[in-house]
Coordinates of C-alpha atoms in Angstrom, one line a residue:
X1 CA 8.6 20.6 16.4
X2 CA 11.8 21.6 14.7
X3 CA 13.1 19.6 11.7
X4 CA 15.7 18.1 14.1
X5 CA 13.0 16.8 16.4
X6 CA 10.7 15.3 13.8
X7 CA 10.8 12.5 11.2
X8 CA 9.0 13.2 8.0
X9 CA 6.8 10.2 6.9
X10 CA 6.8 9.8 3.2
X11 CA 4.3 7.2 2.1
X12 CA 4.8 5.5 -1.3
X13 CA 2.0 2.9 -1.1
X14 CA 0.4 4.4 -4.2
X15 CA 3.7 4.2 -6.2
X16 CA 6.1 1.6 -4.9
X17 CA 3.3 -0.4 -3.2
X18 CA 1.5 -0.6 -6.5
X19 CA 4.5 -2.4 -8.0
X20 CA 3.6 -5.5 -6.0
X21 CA 2.4 -8.2 -8.5
X22 CA -1.4 -7.8 -8.8
X23 CA -1.6 -4.6 -6.7
X24 CA -2.7 -2.3 -9.6
X25 CA -5.2 0.2 -8.4
X26 CA -7.8 2.3 -10.3
X27 CA -7.8 6.1 -10.0
X28 CA -10.7 6.1 -7.6
X29 CA -9.1 3.4 -5.4
X30 CA -5.9 5.5 -5.3
X31 CA -7.9 8.5 -4.3
X32 CA -9.6 6.7 -1.5
X33 CA -6.3 5.6 -0.1
X34 CA -4.8 9.1 -0.5
X35 CA -7.7 10.5 1.5
X36 CA -7.0 8.0 4.3
X37 CA -3.3 8.8 4.2
X38 CA -4.2 12.5 4.6
X39 CA -6.4 11.5 7.6
X40 CA -3.4 9.5 8.9
X41 CA -1.5 12.8 8.7
X42 CA 1.2 11.5 6.4
X43 CA 3.6 14.3 5.5
X44 CA 4.2 13.3 1.8
X45 CA 2.1 11.1 -0.4
X46 CA 3.9 9.7 -3.4
X47 CA 0.9 9.4 -5.7
X48 CA 2.5 7.7 -8.6
X49 CA 4.8 7.9 -11.6
X50 CA 3.0 10.5 -13.8
X51 CA 4.7 9.5 -17.1
X52 CA 4.3 5.7 -16.6
X53 CA 0.8 5.6 -18.2
X54 CA -2.2 7.9 -18.8
X55 CA -3.9 6.2 -15.8
X56 CA -1.0 7.0 -13.5
X57 CA -1.0 10.6 -14.7
X58 CA -4.7 11.0 -14.0
X59 CA -4.3 9.4 -10.6
X60 CA -1.5 11.8 -9.6
X61 CA -3.5 14.8 -10.9
X62 CA -6.7 13.7 -9.2
X63 CA -4.9 13.3 -5.8
X64 CA -3.0 16.6 -6.3
X65 CA -6.2 18.4 -7.0
X66 CA -7.9 16.9 -3.9
X67 CA -5.4 16.5 -1.1
X68 CA -4.8 19.7 0.9
X69 CA -3.1 18.6 4.2
X70 CA -0.2 16.5 2.8
X71 CA 2.4 17.2 0.1
X72 CA 1.6 15.3 -3.1
X73 CA 4.6 13.9 -4.9
X74 CA 5.2 12.4 -8.4
X75 CA 8.2 10.3 -9.2
X76 CA 10.2 11.0 -12.4
X77 CA 13.4 9.8 -14.0
X78 CA 16.1 12.4 -14.7
X79 CA 14.6 13.0 -18.1
X80 CA 13.0 16.2 -19.4
X81 CA 9.7 14.5 -20.5
X82 CA 9.3 12.8 -17.1
X83 CA 9.8 16.0 -15.2
X84 CA 7.5 18.0 -17.3
X85 CA 4.8 15.4 -17.0
X86 CA 5.1 15.3 -13.3
X87 CA 4.9 19.1 -13.1
X88 CA 1.8 19.1 -15.2
X89 CA 0.1 16.5 -12.9
X90 CA 1.0 18.5 -9.8
X91 CA 0.0 21.9 -11.3
X92 CA -3.0 22.4 -8.9
X93 CA -1.5 20.8 -5.8
X94 CA -1.7 22.8 -2.6
X95 CA 1.8 21.4 -1.9
X96 CA 3.6 19.5 -4.7
X97 CA 6.9 17.8 -4.9
X98 CA 8.8 16.3 -7.9
X99 CA 10.9 13.3 -6.9
X100 CA 13.6 12.7 -9.6
X101 CA 16.2 10.0 -9.6
X102 CA 19.2 8.5 -11.4
X103 CA 21.3 5.4 -10.7
X104 CA 24.6 5.9 -9.1
X105 CA 26.1 2.5 -8.4
X106 CA 28.9 1.3 -10.8
X107 CA 26.9 -1.7 -12.0
X108 CA 23.9 0.5 -12.8
X109 CA 25.9 3.2 -14.5
X110 CA 27.9 0.8 -16.6
X111 CA 25.2 -1.7 -17.6
X112 CA 21.8 0.0 -17.3
X113 CA 22.6 3.7 -18.0
X114 CA 25.7 3.1 -20.1
X115 CA 27.0 6.5 -18.8
X116 CA 30.2 7.7 -17.3
X117 CA 30.1 9.2 -13.8
X118 CA 30.5 12.8 -15.1
X119 CA 27.4 12.3 -17.4
X120 CA 25.4 11.0 -14.5
X121 CA 26.2 14.1 -12.4
X122 CA 25.4 16.4 -15.3
X123 CA 22.0 14.7 -15.9
X124 CA 21.2 14.8 -12.2
X125 CA 21.9 18.5 -11.9
X126 CA 20.0 19.4 -15.0
X127 CA 17.0 17.3 -13.8
X128 CA 16.9 19.1 -10.4
X129 CA 17.1 22.5 -12.0
X130 CA 14.3 21.7 -14.4
X131 CA 12.1 20.4 -11.7
X132 CA 12.8 23.5 -9.5
X133 CA 11.4 25.6 -12.3
X134 CA 8.1 23.7 -12.0
X135 CA 7.7 23.2 -8.2
X136 CA 9.2 24.7 -5.1
X137 CA 9.9 21.3 -3.5
X138 CA 12.4 18.8 -5.2
X139 CA 13.6 15.5 -4.0
X140 CA 16.6 13.7 -5.6
X141 CA 17.3 10.0 -5.2
X142 CA 20.5 8.0 -5.9
X143 CA 19.1 4.7 -7.2
X144 CA 21.0 1.7 -5.8
X145 CA 22.8 4.0 -3.3
X146 CA 23.6 1.1 -0.9
X147 CA 25.9 -0.3 -3.7
X148 CA 27.3 3.1 -4.7
X149 CA 30.8 4.5 -3.9
X150 CA 30.8 6.9 -1.0
X151 CA 33.0 9.5 -2.7
X152 CA 30.9 9.6 -5.8
X153 CA 27.7 10.0 -3.7
X154 CA 29.3 12.9 -1.9
X155 CA 30.1 14.6 -5.2
X156 CA 26.7 14.2 -6.8
X157 CA 24.7 15.1 -3.6
X158 CA 26.7 18.3 -3.1
X159 CA 25.9 19.4 -6.6
X160 CA 22.2 18.5 -6.6
X161 CA 21.7 20.4 -3.3
X162 CA 23.4 23.4 -4.9
X163 CA 21.0 23.0 -7.9
X164 CA 18.0 23.2 -5.5
X165 CA 17.1 19.8 -4.2
X166 CA 15.7 20.1 -0.7
X167 CA 15.5 16.4 0.1
X168 CA 18.2 13.8 -0.7
X169 CA 17.1 10.2 -0.7
X170 CA 19.6 7.3 -0.1
X171 CA 17.6 4.2 -1.2
X172 CA 18.5 0.7 -0.5
X173 CA 17.0 -0.2 -3.8
X174 CA 17.7 -4.0 -3.8
X175 CA 17.5 -4.6 0.0
X176 CA 21.3 -5.2 0.2
X177 CA 22.2 -3.1 3.2
X178 CA 22.6 -4.1 6.9
X179 CA 21.8 -1.6 9.7
X180 CA 25.3 -0.7 11.0
X181 CA 26.8 -0.1 7.6
X182 CA 23.7 1.7 6.3
X183 CA 23.6 4.0 9.3
X184 CA 27.3 4.7 8.9
X185 CA 26.8 5.6 5.3
X186 CA 24.2 8.2 6.2
X187 CA 26.3 9.6 9.0
X188 CA 29.4 10.0 6.7
X189 CA 27.4 11.6 3.9
X190 CA 26.0 14.2 6.3
X191 CA 29.4 14.8 7.8
X192 CA 31.4 15.0 4.6
X193 CA 29.1 17.0 2.3
X194 CA 29.7 20.7 2.9
X195 CA 26.1 21.8 2.2
X196 CA 24.4 18.8 3.8
X197 CA 22.7 21.2 6.3
X198 CA 20.7 22.7 3.4
X199 CA 18.8 19.4 2.7
X200 CA 16.9 16.7 4.6
X201 CA 18.3 13.3 4.2
X202 CA 15.8 10.5 3.4
X203 CA 15.9 6.7 3.3
X204 CA 13.9 4.2 1.2
X205 CA 14.6 0.6 2.2
X206 CA 13.5 -2.6 0.6
X207 CA 12.9 -5.7 2.7
X208 CA 14.7 -8.4 0.6
X209 CA 16.6 -9.5 3.8
X210 CA 13.9 -8.5 6.2
X211 CA 15.9 -5.5 7.3
X212 CA 13.9 -2.6 5.8
X213 CA 12.6 -1.2 9.1
X214 CA 15.9 -1.9 11.0
X215 CA 17.9 -0.1 8.3
X216 CA 15.5 2.8 8.3
X217 CA 15.7 3.2 12.0
X218 CA 19.5 2.9 11.9
X219 CA 19.5 5.8 9.3
X220 CA 17.3 7.9 11.5
X221 CA 19.7 7.4 14.4
X222 CA 22.5 8.6 12.1
X223 CA 20.7 11.8 11.1
X224 CA 18.2 11.0 8.4
X225 CA 14.9 12.9 9.0
X226 CA 12.6 11.4 6.3
X227 CA 11.6 7.8 6.0
X228 CA 9.9 6.4 2.9
X229 CA 7.6 3.6 3.7
X230 CA 4.3 1.9 2.8
X231 CA 1.2 0.7 4.6
X232 CA 1.5 -3.0 5.5
X233 CA 5.1 -2.9 4.0
X234 CA 3.6 -3.3 0.5
X235 CA 6.1 -2.9 -2.3
X236 CA 8.4 -4.3 -5.0
X237 CA 9.5 -7.9 -4.4
X238 CA 9.6 -8.5 -0.6
X239 CA 8.2 -5.0 0.0
X240 CA 9.3 -1.8 1.7
X241 CA 9.7 -0.6 5.3
X242 CA 6.3 -0.8 7.0
X243 CA 4.9 2.7 7.9
X244 CA 3.1 1.3 11.0
X245 CA 6.3 -0.3 12.3
X246 CA 8.5 2.8 11.7
X247 CA 6.0 5.2 13.4
X248 CA 5.2 3.0 16.4
X249 CA 9.0 2.2 17.0
X250 CA 9.7 5.9 17.1
X251 CA 6.7 6.6 19.4
X252 CA 7.2 3.6 21.7
X253 CA 11.0 4.0 22.0
X254 CA 11.1 7.8 22.3
X255 CA 13.6 7.2 25.1
X256 CA 16.1 5.9 22.4
X257 CA 15.2 8.1 19.4
X258 CA 14.0 11.3 21.0
X259 CA 12.0 12.0 17.8
X260 CA 8.3 12.7 16.9
X261 CA 6.1 12.2 13.8
X262 CA 2.9 14.0 13.1
X263 CA 1.1 10.8 12.4
X264 CA -2.4 10.2 14.0
X265 CA -1.7 6.6 15.1
X266 CA -5.4 5.8 15.6
X267 CA -5.7 5.8 11.8
X268 CA -3.1 3.1 11.3
X269 CA -5.4 0.1 11.4
X270 CA -8.1 1.7 9.2
X271 CA -5.4 2.5 6.7
X272 CA -4.1 -1.0 6.8
X273 CA -7.6 -2.5 6.3
X274 CA -8.3 -0.2 3.4
X275 CA -5.0 -1.0 1.6
X276 CA -5.5 -4.7 2.2
X277 CA -9.0 -4.7 0.9
X278 CA -8.2 -2.7 -2.3
X279 CA -5.0 -4.5 -3.3
X280 CA -6.1 -8.0 -2.2
X281 CA -3.0 -8.5 -0.1
X282 CA -4.2 -9.9 3.2
X283 CA -2.3 -9.0 6.4
X284 CA -0.8 -12.0 8.1
X285 CA -2.1 -12.6 11.6
X286 CA 1.3 -12.2 13.3
X287 CA 2.2 -9.0 11.4
X288 CA 3.5 -6.3 13.9
X289 CA 1.0 -3.6 14.8
X290 CA -1.8 -4.4 12.3
X291 CA -1.9 -8.2 12.4
X292 CA -5.0 -9.9 14.0
X293 CA -2.7 -11.4 16.7
X294 CA -0.6 -8.3 17.4
X295 CA -2.4 -7.7 20.7
X296 CA -3.6 -11.3 21.4
X297 CA -2.3 -13.3 24.4
X298 CA -2.5 -17.1 24.3
X299 CA -0.1 -18.0 27.1
X300 CA -1.7 -18.3 30.5
X301 CA 1.3 -16.5 32.0
X302 CA 0.9 -13.6 29.6
X303 CA -2.8 -13.4 30.1
X304 CA -2.4 -13.3 33.9
X305 CA 0.2 -10.6 33.7
X306 CA -1.8 -8.4 31.4
X307 CA -4.9 -8.7 33.6
X308 CA -2.8 -7.7 36.6
X309 CA -0.9 -4.9 34.9
X310 CA -1.1 -4.3 31.1
X311 CA 2.5 -3.1 30.8
X312 CA 3.8 -6.5 31.9
X313 CA 3.4 -7.8 28.3
X314 CA 2.1 -4.9 26.2
X315 CA 4.4 -2.1 25.2
X316 CA 1.6 -0.1 23.5
X317 CA -2.2 -0.3 23.5
X318 CA -4.4 -1.6 20.8
X319 CA -6.4 1.6 20.9
X320 CA -3.3 3.7 20.1
X321 CA -3.1 2.2 16.6
X322 CA -6.8 2.1 15.9
X323 CA -7.9 -1.3 17.0
X324 CA -11.3 -1.2 18.7
X325 CA -13.3 -3.6 20.8
X326 CA -14.9 -5.0 17.7
X327 CA -18.3 -4.7 19.3
X328 CA -21.6 -5.3 17.5
X329 CA -22.8 -1.9 16.2
X330 CA -25.6 -2.7 13.9
X331 CA -28.4 -5.3 13.4
X332 CA -30.9 -6.2 10.9
X333 CA -33.3 -3.5 12.2
X334 CA -30.8 -0.7 11.7
X335 CA -31.7 1.9 9.2
X336 CA -29.8 3.5 6.3
X337 CA -28.8 6.6 8.3
X338 CA -27.3 4.5 11.1
X339 CA -25.4 2.4 8.5
X340 CA -24.0 5.5 6.8
X341 CA -23.0 7.1 10.1
X342 CA -21.1 4.0 11.3
X343 CA -19.4 3.6 8.0
X344 CA -18.2 7.2 8.1
X345 CA -16.8 6.5 11.6
X346 CA -14.9 3.6 10.0
X347 CA -13.5 5.9 7.3
X348 CA -15.8 5.0 4.4
X349 CA -17.7 7.8 2.8
X350 CA -20.1 7.0 0.0
X351 CA -19.7 9.1 -3.1
X352 CA -23.3 8.6 -4.3
X353 CA -26.7 7.5 -3.0
X354 CA -26.5 4.6 -5.4
X355 CA -23.2 3.4 -3.8
X356 CA -24.8 3.7 -0.4
X357 CA -27.9 1.8 -1.4
X358 CA -25.8 -1.1 -2.9
X359 CA -23.7 -1.4 0.3
X360 CA -26.8 -1.1 2.5
X361 CA -28.6 -3.8 0.6
X362 CA -25.6 -6.1 1.1
X363 CA -25.6 -5.2 4.8
X364 CA -29.3 -6.3 5.1
X365 CA -28.5 -9.6 3.3
X366 CA -25.6 -10.2 5.7
X367 CA -27.8 -9.3 8.8
X368 CA -30.2 -12.1 7.8
X369 CA -27.4 -14.6 7.7
X370 CA -25.3 -13.5 10.7
X371 CA -26.5 -12.9 14.2
X372 CA -23.6 -10.5 15.1
X373 CA -22.2 -7.9 12.7
X374 CA -18.8 -6.4 13.6
X375 CA -16.9 -3.5 12.3
X376 CA -14.6 -5.8 10.3
X377 CA -17.7 -7.3 8.7
X378 CA -18.8 -3.8 7.6
X379 CA -15.4 -3.0 6.1
X380 CA -15.3 -6.3 4.1
X381 CA -18.9 -5.8 3.0
X382 CA -18.2 -2.4 1.5
X383 CA -15.0 -3.6 -0.2
X384 CA -16.9 -6.5 -1.7
X385 CA -19.7 -4.1 -2.9
X386 CA -17.2 -1.7 -4.5
X387 CA -15.4 -4.6 -6.2
X388 CA -18.7 -5.6 -7.8
X389 CA -19.6 -2.0 -8.7
X390 CA -16.7 -1.6 -11.0
X391 CA -16.3 -3.1 -14.5
X392 CA -18.4 -6.2 -14.3
X393 CA -18.5 -8.3 -17.4
X394 CA -18.9 -11.5 -15.4
X395 CA -21.4 -11.7 -12.5
X396 CA -22.5 -14.7 -10.4
X397 CA -26.2 -15.4 -10.7
X398 CA -26.4 -18.7 -8.9
X399 CA -24.2 -21.4 -7.5
X400 CA -25.0 -24.9 -6.3
X401 CA -22.2 -27.2 -5.1
X402 CA -22.6 -30.9 -4.0
X403 CA -19.9 -32.3 -1.8
X404 CA -20.1 -35.5 0.2
X405 CA -17.8 -38.2 1.6
X406 CA -16.6 -40.6 -1.0
X407 CA -18.1 -38.7 -3.9
X408 CA -16.5 -36.2 -6.4
X409 CA -17.7 -32.6 -5.7
X410 CA -19.8 -31.1 -8.5
X411 CA -20.6 -27.4 -9.1
X412 CA -23.6 -26.1 -11.0
X413 CA -23.6 -22.4 -11.7
X414 CA -25.1 -19.6 -13.7
X415 CA -22.9 -16.7 -14.7
X416 CA -24.0 -13.6 -16.4
X417 CA -21.7 -12.5 -19.2
X418 CA -22.5 -9.0 -20.5
X419 CA -26.0 -9.5 -19.1
X420 CA -26.4 -12.8 -20.9
X421 CA -26.8 -15.8 -18.6
X422 CA -24.7 -19.0 -19.2
X423 CA -24.9 -22.2 -17.2
X424 CA -22.1 -24.7 -16.6
X425 CA -21.4 -27.9 -14.6
X426 CA -18.0 -29.2 -13.5
X427 CA -16.5 -31.6 -11.1
X428 CA -13.2 -31.1 -9.2
X429 CA -11.0 -32.3 -6.4
X430 CA -12.9 -30.1 -4.0
X431 CA -16.0 -27.8 -4.0
X432 CA -13.8 -24.7 -4.8
X433 CA -11.9 -26.4 -7.6
X434 CA -15.3 -27.6 -9.1
X435 CA -16.7 -24.0 -8.9
X436 CA -13.6 -22.5 -10.6
X437 CA -13.7 -25.1 -13.3
X438 CA -17.3 -24.4 -14.0
X439 CA -16.6 -20.7 -14.2
X440 CA -13.8 -21.4 -16.7
X441 CA -16.2 -23.4 -18.8
X442 CA -18.1 -20.2 -19.3
X443 CA -15.3 -17.7 -19.4
X444 CA -12.5 -19.7 -21.1
X445 CA -10.1 -17.0 -20.0
X446 CA -6.9 -19.0 -20.3
X447 CA -5.7 -17.4 -17.0
X448 CA -3.4 -19.2 -14.6
X449 CA -4.4 -19.4 -10.9
X450 CA -1.4 -18.2 -8.9
X451 CA -2.8 -17.8 -5.4
X452 CA -5.9 -18.8 -3.5
X453 CA -6.2 -17.5 0.0
X454 CA -9.0 -17.5 2.6
X455 CA -9.1 -15.2 5.7
X456 CA -11.8 -15.4 8.4
X457 CA -12.9 -11.8 9.0
X458 CA -14.2 -12.3 12.5
X459 CA -14.4 -15.3 14.9
X460 CA -17.2 -17.9 15.0
X461 CA -18.6 -20.4 12.5
X462 CA -20.9 -17.7 11.0
X463 CA -17.9 -15.5 10.2
X464 CA -17.6 -14.0 6.8
X465 CA -14.8 -15.4 4.8
X466 CA -12.7 -13.1 2.7
X467 CA -11.1 -14.8 -0.3
X468 CA -8.2 -13.6 -2.5
X469 CA -7.7 -15.1 -6.0
X470 CA -4.6 -14.1 -8.0
X471 CA -4.8 -14.7 -11.7
X472 CA -2.0 -14.3 -14.4
X473 CA -2.6 -14.0 -18.1
X474 CA 0.0 -12.9 -20.7
X475 CA 2.2 -11.3 -18.0
X476 CA -0.6 -9.4 -16.3
X477 CA -1.3 -10.3 -12.7
X478 CA -4.5 -9.3 -10.8
X479 CA -5.9 -9.9 -7.4
X480 CA -9.7 -10.6 -7.1
X481 CA -11.6 -10.3 -3.8
X482 CA -14.8 -11.8 -2.6
X483 CA -16.5 -12.0 0.8
X484 CA -19.4 -14.1 2.0
X485 CA -20.5 -16.2 5.0
X486 CA -20.3 -19.1 2.5
X487 CA -16.7 -19.7 1.5
X488 CA -17.6 -21.4 -1.8
X489 CA -19.6 -18.3 -2.9
X490 CA -16.9 -16.0 -1.6
X491 CA -14.4 -18.0 -3.7
X492 CA -16.5 -17.8 -6.9
X493 CA -17.0 -14.0 -6.3
X494 CA -13.2 -13.5 -6.0
X495 CA -12.5 -15.5 -9.1
X496 CA -15.0 -13.5 -11.1
X497 CA -13.7 -10.3 -9.7
X498 CA -10.2 -11.2 -10.9
X499 CA -11.6 -12.1 -14.4
X500 CA -13.3 -8.7 -14.5
X501 CA -10.0 -7.0 -13.6
X502 CA -8.3 -8.8 -16.4
X503 CA -11.1 -7.8 -18.8
X504 CA -10.9 -4.2 -17.7
X505 CA -7.2 -4.2 -18.7
X506 CA -6.1 -1.8 -16.1
X507 CA -2.6 -0.7 -17.2
X508 CA 0.5 -0.4 -15.0
X509 CA 3.8 0.5 -16.5
X510 CA 6.2 1.5 -13.8
X511 CA 9.9 1.4 -14.4
X512 CA 11.7 -0.4 -11.6
X513 CA 13.0 2.1 -9.0

């Protein structure tokens, strides 16, 4: 496919997606997602903001050293130190890109940068030239482009292309744009800038008004050939354009767009599940493409139509995006080799025998509780095992909860703190509340509970429940995960996982972009 026929998919889940409150990821978690993105055949993976923190630098470097089939990108402000740090992180990349940016709207230039327009242009050109000395592929972004003046954008873009930028990104940083005006802006920039044919125009849309995907597609119709997006639409504030929606819109409505991507769409659902399990952000059931109800038909009329001819009510197949029949694949008599093989089919590769053994032991425990084990159960089981395998100051040893009509629920538990067992008893308005209060008697964390969410992984009363607990302490927000066939135990696991994340003090220091 020529560049005119193809839309480049630039995934920023590991950078902008991580800016969602509580979505901080460890280096190993980022690497796991990067490998899945490579399997998805994403063109560009924005691995992080190398100068933001030592952890971010190591994540970008690790991904750049590992990924071979996708371009690995690091964000940087238009500052020498940022650009040099990004170049250092990308030094061993098979294909590396530095993505540098500066604000171009009058409000940002005056109040944030405190620069005159001439100074902004000068800084942008210098940044691109410096980046070009470090890598062969440079992208330049005009922060807050949707509120920038068209004439000034034409001026700065012409000069950064001349300086060596191969990709020009026009971000709707604050989600202010609407499709017809955003598409018109892209069209005018391409038409008015003399050297626009020497660069690919890109868009990065935020979802504050729920228009991120619509704006991105309008820009593609106007000539943009790169879309910056995230798995599940994760991102700052209301999130970004969802990769799965962009890709499937282009594929399903090829009659309108006439464009291709190189994405392996059967890897979309596995990528969605992985990102959800690592970040603790559950996918809502009615989410397009990857939601549990995306291919479900409740209406009798719809069911009848689909049975007679699928296309009556389905514009794509569930299998196209990676949904399977969710059949039972393993039982309690299954061995370790069969377990490993099935997990590899689902996209999970165990780094060590110890990690495999831990997950397999949990599988055996689950098989004793649950008559049917589905793929979704296996994915949740491994996510829960990996959550427990990290930094674990707090660990649940035992939990007993009494709850009956007309009586106040009481929780008795034993929690191991740095391998020392502590017992506690507490009452609450419900069994979960009692369990959380008992945990706090031991931990005395002082954290504030911001979110408690339960999601049934499969159907049936013996389904595993996946619980997300969001805690905040001193401005830090973390998401804890727990899974179990017993919701109260899953809730306690999730709360303790969140406490362990707070204790691990994973740093995230991204400037707003």
